[in-house]
Short mmCIF file of C-alpha atoms in Angstrom, two decimals:
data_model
loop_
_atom_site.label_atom_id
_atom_site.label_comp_id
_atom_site.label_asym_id
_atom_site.label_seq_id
_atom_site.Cartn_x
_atom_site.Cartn_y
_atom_site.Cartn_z
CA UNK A 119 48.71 -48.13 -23.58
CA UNK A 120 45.28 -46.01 -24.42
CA UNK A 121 44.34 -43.62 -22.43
CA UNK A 122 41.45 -45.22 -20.76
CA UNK A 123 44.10 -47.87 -19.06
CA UNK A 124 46.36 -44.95 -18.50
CA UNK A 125 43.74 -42.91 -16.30
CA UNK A 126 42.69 -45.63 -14.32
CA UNK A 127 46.17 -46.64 -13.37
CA UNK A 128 46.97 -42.97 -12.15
CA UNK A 129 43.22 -43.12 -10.23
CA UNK A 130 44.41 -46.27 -8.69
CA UNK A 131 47.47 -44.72 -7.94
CA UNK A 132 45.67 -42.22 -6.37
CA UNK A 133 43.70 -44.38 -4.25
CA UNK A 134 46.81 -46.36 -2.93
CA UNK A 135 49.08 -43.16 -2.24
CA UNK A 136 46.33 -41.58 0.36
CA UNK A 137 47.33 -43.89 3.41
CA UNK A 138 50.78 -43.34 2.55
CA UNK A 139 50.13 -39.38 2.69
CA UNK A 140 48.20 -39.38 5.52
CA UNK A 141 50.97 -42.05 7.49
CA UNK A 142 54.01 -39.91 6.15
CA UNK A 143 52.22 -36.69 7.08
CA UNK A 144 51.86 -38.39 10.47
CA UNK A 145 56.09 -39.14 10.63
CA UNK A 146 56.62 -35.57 9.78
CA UNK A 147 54.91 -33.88 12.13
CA UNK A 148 56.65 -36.46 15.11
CA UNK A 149 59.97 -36.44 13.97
CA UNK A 150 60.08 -32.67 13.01
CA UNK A 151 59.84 -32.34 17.06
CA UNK A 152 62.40 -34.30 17.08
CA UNK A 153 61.21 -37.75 18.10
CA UNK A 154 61.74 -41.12 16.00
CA UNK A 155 58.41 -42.07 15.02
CA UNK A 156 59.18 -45.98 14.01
CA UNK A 157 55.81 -47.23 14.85
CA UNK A 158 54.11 -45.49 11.92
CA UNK A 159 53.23 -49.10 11.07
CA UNK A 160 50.89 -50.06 14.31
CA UNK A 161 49.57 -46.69 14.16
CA UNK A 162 48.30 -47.86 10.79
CA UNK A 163 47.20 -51.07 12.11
CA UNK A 164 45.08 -49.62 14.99
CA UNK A 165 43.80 -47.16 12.82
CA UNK A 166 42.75 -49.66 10.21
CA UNK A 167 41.15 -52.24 13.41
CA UNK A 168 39.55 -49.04 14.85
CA UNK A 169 38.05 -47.94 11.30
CA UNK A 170 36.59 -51.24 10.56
CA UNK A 171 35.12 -51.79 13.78
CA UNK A 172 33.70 -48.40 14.33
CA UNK A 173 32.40 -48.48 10.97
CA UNK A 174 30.70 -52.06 11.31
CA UNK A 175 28.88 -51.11 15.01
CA UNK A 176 27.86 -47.66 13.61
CA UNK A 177 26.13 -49.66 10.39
CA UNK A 178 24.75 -52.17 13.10
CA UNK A 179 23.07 -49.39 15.04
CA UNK A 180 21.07 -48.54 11.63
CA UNK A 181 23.50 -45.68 10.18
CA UNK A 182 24.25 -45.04 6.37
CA UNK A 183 27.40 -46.65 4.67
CA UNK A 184 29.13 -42.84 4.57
CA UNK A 185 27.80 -42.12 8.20
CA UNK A 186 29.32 -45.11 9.18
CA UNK A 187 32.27 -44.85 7.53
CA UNK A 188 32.94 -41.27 8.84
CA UNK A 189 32.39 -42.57 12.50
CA UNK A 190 35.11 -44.76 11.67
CA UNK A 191 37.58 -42.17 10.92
CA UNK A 192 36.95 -40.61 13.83
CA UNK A 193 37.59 -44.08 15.71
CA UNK A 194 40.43 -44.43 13.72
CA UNK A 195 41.97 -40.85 15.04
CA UNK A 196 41.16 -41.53 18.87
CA UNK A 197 42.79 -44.71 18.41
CA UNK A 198 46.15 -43.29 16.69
CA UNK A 199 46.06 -40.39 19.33
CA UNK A 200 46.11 -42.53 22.63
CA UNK A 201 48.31 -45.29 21.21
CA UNK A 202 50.76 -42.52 20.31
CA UNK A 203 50.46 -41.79 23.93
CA UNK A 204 52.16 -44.92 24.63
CA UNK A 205 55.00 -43.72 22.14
CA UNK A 206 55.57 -40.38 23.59
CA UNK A 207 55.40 -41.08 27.47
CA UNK A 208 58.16 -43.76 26.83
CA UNK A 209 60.33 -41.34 24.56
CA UNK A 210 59.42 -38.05 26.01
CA UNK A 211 58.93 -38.57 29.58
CA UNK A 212 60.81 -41.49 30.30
CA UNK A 213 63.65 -41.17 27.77
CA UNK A 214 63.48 -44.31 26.47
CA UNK A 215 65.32 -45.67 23.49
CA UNK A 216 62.61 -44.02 20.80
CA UNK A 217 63.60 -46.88 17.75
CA UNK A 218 62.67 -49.54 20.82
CA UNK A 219 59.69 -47.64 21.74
CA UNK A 220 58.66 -47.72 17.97
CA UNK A 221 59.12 -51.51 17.51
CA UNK A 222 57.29 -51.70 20.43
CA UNK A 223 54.30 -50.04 19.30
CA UNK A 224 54.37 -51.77 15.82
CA UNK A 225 54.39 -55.80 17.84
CA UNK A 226 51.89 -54.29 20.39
CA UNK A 227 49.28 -53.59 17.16
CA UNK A 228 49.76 -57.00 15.63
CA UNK A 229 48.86 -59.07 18.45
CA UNK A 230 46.50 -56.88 20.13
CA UNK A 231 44.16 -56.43 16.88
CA UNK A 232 44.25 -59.92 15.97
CA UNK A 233 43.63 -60.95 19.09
CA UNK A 234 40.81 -58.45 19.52
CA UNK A 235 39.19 -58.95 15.96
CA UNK A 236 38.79 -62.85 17.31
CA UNK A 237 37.19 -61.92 20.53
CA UNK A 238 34.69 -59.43 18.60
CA UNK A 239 33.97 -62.01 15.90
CA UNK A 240 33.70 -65.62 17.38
CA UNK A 241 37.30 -66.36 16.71
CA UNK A 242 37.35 -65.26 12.93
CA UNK A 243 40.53 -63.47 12.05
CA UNK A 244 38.59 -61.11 9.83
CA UNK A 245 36.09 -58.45 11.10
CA UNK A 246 32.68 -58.52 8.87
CA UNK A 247 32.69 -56.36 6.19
CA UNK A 248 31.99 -53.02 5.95
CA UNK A 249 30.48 -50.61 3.17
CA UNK A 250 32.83 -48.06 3.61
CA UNK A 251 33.28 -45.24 1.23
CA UNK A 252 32.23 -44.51 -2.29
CA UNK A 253 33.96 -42.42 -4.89
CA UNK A 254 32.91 -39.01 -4.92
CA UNK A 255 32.51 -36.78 -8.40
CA UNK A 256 32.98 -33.15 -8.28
CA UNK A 257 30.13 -31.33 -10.49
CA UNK A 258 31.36 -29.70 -13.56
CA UNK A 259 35.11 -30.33 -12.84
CA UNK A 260 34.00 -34.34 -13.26
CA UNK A 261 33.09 -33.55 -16.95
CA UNK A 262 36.98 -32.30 -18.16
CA UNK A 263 38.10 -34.82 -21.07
CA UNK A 264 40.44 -37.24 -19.21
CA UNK A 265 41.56 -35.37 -16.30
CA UNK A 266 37.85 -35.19 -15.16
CA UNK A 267 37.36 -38.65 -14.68
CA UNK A 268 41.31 -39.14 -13.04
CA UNK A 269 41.01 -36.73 -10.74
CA UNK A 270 37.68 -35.42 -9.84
CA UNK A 271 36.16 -38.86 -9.10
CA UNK A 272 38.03 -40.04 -6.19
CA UNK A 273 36.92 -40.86 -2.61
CA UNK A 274 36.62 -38.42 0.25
CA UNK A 275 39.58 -39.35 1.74
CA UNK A 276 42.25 -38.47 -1.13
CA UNK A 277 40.46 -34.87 -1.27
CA UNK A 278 40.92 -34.59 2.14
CA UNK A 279 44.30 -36.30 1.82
CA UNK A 280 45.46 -32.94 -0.58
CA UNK A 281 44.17 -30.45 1.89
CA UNK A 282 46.14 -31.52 4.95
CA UNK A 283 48.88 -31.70 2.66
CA UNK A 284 48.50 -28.22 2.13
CA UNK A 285 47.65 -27.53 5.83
CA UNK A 286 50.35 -29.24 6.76
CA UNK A 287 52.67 -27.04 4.79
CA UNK A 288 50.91 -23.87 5.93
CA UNK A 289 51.52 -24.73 9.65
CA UNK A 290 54.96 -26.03 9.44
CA UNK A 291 56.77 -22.99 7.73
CA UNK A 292 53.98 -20.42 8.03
CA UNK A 293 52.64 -20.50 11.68
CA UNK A 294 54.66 -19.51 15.26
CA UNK A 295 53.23 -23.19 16.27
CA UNK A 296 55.34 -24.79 13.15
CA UNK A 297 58.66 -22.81 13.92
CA UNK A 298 58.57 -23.71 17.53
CA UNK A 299 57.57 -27.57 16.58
CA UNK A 300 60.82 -27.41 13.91
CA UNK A 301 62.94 -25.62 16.47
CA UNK A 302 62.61 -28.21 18.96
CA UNK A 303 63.50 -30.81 16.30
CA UNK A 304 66.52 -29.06 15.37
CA UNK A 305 67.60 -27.00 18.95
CA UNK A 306 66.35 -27.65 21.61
CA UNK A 307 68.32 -26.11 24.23
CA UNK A 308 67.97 -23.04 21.67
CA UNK A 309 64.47 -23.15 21.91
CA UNK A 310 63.98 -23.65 25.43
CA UNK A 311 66.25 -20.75 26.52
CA UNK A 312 63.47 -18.72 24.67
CA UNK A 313 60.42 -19.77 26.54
CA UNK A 314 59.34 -23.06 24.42
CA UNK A 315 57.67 -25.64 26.33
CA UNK A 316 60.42 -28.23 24.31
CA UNK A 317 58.91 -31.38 25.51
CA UNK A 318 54.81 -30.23 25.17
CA UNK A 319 55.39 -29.65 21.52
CA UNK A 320 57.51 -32.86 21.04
CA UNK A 321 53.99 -34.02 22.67
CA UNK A 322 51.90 -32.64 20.26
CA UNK A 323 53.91 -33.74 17.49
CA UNK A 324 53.60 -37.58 18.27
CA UNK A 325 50.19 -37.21 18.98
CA UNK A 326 49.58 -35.48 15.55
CA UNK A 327 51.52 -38.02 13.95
CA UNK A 328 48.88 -41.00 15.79
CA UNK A 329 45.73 -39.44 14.46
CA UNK A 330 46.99 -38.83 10.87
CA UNK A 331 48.78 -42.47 10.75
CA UNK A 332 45.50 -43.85 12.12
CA UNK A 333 43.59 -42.02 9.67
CA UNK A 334 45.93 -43.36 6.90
CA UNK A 335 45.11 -46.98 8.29
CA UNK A 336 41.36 -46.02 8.13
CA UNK A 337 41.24 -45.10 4.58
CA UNK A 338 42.81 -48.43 3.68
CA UNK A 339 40.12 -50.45 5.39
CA UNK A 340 37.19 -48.00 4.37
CA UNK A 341 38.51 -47.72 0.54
CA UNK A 342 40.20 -50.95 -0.18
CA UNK A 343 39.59 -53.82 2.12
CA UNK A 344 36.11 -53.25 3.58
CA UNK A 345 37.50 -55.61 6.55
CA UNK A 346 40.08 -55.71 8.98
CA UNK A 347 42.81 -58.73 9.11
CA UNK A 348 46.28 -59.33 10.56
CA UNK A 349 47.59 -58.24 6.98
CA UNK A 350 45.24 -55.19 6.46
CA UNK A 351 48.49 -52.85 6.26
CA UNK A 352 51.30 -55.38 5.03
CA UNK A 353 53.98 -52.79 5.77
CA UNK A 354 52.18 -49.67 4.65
CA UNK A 355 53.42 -47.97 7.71
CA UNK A 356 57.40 -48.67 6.59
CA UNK A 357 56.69 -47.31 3.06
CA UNK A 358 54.82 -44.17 4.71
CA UNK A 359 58.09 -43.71 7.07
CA UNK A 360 60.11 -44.20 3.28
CA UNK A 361 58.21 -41.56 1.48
CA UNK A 362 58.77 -39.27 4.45
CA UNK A 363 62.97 -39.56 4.20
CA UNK A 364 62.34 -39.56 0.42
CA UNK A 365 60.66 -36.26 0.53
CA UNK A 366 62.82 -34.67 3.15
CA UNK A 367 60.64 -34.52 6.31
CA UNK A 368 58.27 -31.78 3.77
CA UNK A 369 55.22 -32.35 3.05
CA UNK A 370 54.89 -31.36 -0.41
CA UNK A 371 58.00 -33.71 -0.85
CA UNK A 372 56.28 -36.77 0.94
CA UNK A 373 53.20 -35.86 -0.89
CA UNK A 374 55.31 -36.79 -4.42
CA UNK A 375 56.92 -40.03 -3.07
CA UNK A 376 54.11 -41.27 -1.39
CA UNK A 377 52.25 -40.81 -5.18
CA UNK A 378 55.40 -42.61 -6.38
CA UNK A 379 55.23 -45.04 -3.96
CA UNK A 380 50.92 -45.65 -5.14
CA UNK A 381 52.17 -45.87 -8.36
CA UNK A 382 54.47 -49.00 -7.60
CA UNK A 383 51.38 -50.59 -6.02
CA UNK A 384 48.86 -49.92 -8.52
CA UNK A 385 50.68 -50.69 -11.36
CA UNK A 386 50.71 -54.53 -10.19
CA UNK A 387 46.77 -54.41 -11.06
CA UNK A 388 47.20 -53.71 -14.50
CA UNK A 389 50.59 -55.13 -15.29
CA UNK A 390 49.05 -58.35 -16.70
CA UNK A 391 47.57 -56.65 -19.51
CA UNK A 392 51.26 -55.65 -21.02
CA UNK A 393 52.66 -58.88 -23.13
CA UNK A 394 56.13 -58.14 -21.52
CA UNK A 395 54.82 -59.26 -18.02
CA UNK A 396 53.14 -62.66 -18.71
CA UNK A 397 56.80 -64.70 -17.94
CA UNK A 398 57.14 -62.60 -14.86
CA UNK A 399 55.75 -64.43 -11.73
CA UNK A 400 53.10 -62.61 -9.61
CA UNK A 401 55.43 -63.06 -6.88
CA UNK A 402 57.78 -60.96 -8.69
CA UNK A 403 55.32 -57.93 -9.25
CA UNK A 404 53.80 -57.99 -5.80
CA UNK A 405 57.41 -57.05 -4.06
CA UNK A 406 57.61 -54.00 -6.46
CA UNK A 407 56.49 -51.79 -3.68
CA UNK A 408 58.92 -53.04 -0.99
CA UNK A 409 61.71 -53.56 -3.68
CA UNK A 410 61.31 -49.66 -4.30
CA UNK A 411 61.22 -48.95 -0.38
CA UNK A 412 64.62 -50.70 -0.15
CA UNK A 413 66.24 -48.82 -3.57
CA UNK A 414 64.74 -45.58 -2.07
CA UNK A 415 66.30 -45.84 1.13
CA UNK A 416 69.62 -46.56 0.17
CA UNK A 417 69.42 -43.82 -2.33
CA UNK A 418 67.91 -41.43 0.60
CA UNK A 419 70.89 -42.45 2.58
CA UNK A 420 73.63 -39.03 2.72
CA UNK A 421 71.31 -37.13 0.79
CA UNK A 422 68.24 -36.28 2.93
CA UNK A 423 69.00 -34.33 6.04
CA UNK A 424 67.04 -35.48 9.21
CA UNK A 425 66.49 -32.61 12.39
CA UNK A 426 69.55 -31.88 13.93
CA UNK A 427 67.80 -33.42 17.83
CA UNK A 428 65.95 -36.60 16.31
CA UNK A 429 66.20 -39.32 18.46
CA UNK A 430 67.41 -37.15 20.81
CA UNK A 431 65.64 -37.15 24.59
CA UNK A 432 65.98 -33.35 25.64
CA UNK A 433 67.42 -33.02 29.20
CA UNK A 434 67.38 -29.61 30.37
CA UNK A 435 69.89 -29.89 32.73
CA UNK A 436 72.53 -30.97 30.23
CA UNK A 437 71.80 -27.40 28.24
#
C-alpha cells in the first residue's frame, strides 16, 4: 500500500467516524445521568431528515451551500433536542421502561421521515439534493508532508467533532455540572440528599444527547449523502451506542472506537484495490461494520462498567 492510498483511507476514516463521535458523545452524556439512551438511532435519523431539509429550503431562499448547510445543523439540533423530549418525559417523568421508550423513538423516526420526505417531495422517497459541506484546509498546517493533507483538510464538522470531544471531557470530570450529571448516574439517592435536582440533570442529559445525535445525523447527510432517504443512517445510531460501551461511557474512549469503527467503513471503499479481496463478495465487505459491532459487543460484555443507576427511574420516596 503507498502512502497516497494509505492517507486517503485514514481521511475517509475520518470522515465516517464524525457521526459516530458526535452520536456516541450524545449516549454518554444520557446514560451518564443515568438513563438508557437506545434511540441514538432515530435521533440520527431526525437529525439527518432535519439537516437535509433545512439545508435544501435555506438554498431555496437564495443562501450559499455553507450557509445552508450550517442552517441545517442547527435544524438538525432542534430536532434531536425536542424528539429527545419524547425520550425523557416517558423515562424521567413517567418511569417508563427506558429500552421500550428507546425502540420507540428509533420506529417513530423511520416512519415519520419517510413519510414526511414523501409529503415534502411529491411522493419521492428521497429529498432533493443538497450542496452541503466542503472540505476545509487549514493554512500552513495543510502544507505538512502527509499528515497535512490527512488531517488538516477535512470538513467543518470533524474539527468541530474533536473539540466537543475535548469539551466533553472538560465538563464531565472537570466541571460541578459534570460531577452532579455522573453522580446522578451512579447515586442518586446520594446525590439528592445533597441538594441535586436528580431528575433536571437526567433532563439535561437526554436532551444533550438529542442535539449531539442529531448533529451526528446531520453531518452524514451534509458530508456524505447530500439527500435524505429511509436508509440515510443504516444503523449508524447502533454502532454510535457500540463505540460508547467500547470506550467506557468516556469520551476520549468513544472518540478511539468510533475512529475504529470509521475505519471498518472506509476501508470497504478501497478494499477492491488489494488482489486478496477480488473473490470476496461485496456483500461480504459491506457487513464489516456491523460484523465488528457484534464482535465488539460481546467482547465489551463483563469488561466495561455501565453507571451504577442506568436504567434506573429515581423515586425519591424509595431513598
Amino acid at each position: 500500500m503507498d502512502l497516497i492510498t494509505l492517507g486517503q483511507i485514514i481521511n475517509t476514516t475520518l470522515v465516517f467516524a464524525t457521526a459516530l463521535i458526535f452520536a456516541s458523545l450524545g449516549g454518554i452524556f444520557s446514560e451518564r445521568s443515568g438513563v438508557t439512551n437506545l434511540g441514538i438511532e432515530g435521533l440520527m435519523i431526525f437529525g439527518a431528515f432535519a439537516a437535509a431539509i433545512g439545508g435544501f429550503y435555506a438554498e431555496d431562499a437564495g443562501m450559499g451551500g455553507t450557509a445552508a448547510a450550517w442552517i441545517g445543523v442547527l435544524a438538525a439540533i432542534v430536532f434531536g433536542v425536542i424528539v429527545s423530549l419524547i425520550h425523557a418525559v416517558a423515562s424521567i417523568t413517567f418511569k417508563a421502561d427506558q429500552v421500550i421508550s428507546g425502540i420507540v423513538i428509533n420506529f417513530l423516526a423511520a416512519g415519520s421521515t419517510l413519510y414526511l420526505v414523501k409529503l415534502l417531495f411529491d411522493g419521492s422517497g428521497e429529498s432533493e439534493l443538497i450542496q452541503g459541506f466542503t472540505k476545509l484546509s487549514i493554512p500552513g498546517l495543510t502544507d505538512i508532508p502527509f499528515i497535512g493533507s490527512v488531517f488538516f483538510n477535512a470538513y467543518p464538522t470533524t474539527y468541530l467533532a474533536i473539540i466537543l470531544v475535548i469539551a466533553g471531557w472538560y465538563v464531565l470530570y472537570k466541571t460541578p455540572f459534570g460531577l452532579r450529571l455522573r453522580a446522578v448516574g451512579e447515586h442518586p439517592s446520594a446525590a439528592d440528599t445533597v441538594g441535586v435536582k436528580v431528575n433536571r440533570l437526567r433532563y439535561i442529559g437526554v436532551m444533550i444527547s438529542g442535539a449531539l445525535a442529531g448533529l451526528g445525523g446531520a453531518t452524514i447527510t451534509l458530508t456524505t449523502t447530500g439527500t435524505f432517504s429511509h436508509n440515510t443512517i443504516s444503523g449508524q445510531g447502533y454502532i454510535a451506542i457500540a463505540a460508547m460501551i467500547f470506550g467506557k461511557w468516556n469520551p476520549i474512549g468513544a472518540l478511539g472506537a468510533a475512529v475504529f469503527f470509521g475505519f471498518s467503513q472506509a476501508i470497504r471503499n478501497y478494499v477492491q484495490l488489494f488482489a486478496w479481496s477480488q473473490n470476496i463478495p461485496q456483500e461480504i465487505i459491506f457487513m464489516l461494520p456491523y460484523v465488528l459491532t457484534i464482535i465488539v459487543l460481546v467482547g465489551a460484555v463483563g469488561r466495561s462498567s455501565a453507571p451504577a443507576a442506568l436504567g434506573q427511574p429515581y423515586d425519591p420516596g424509595k431513598r
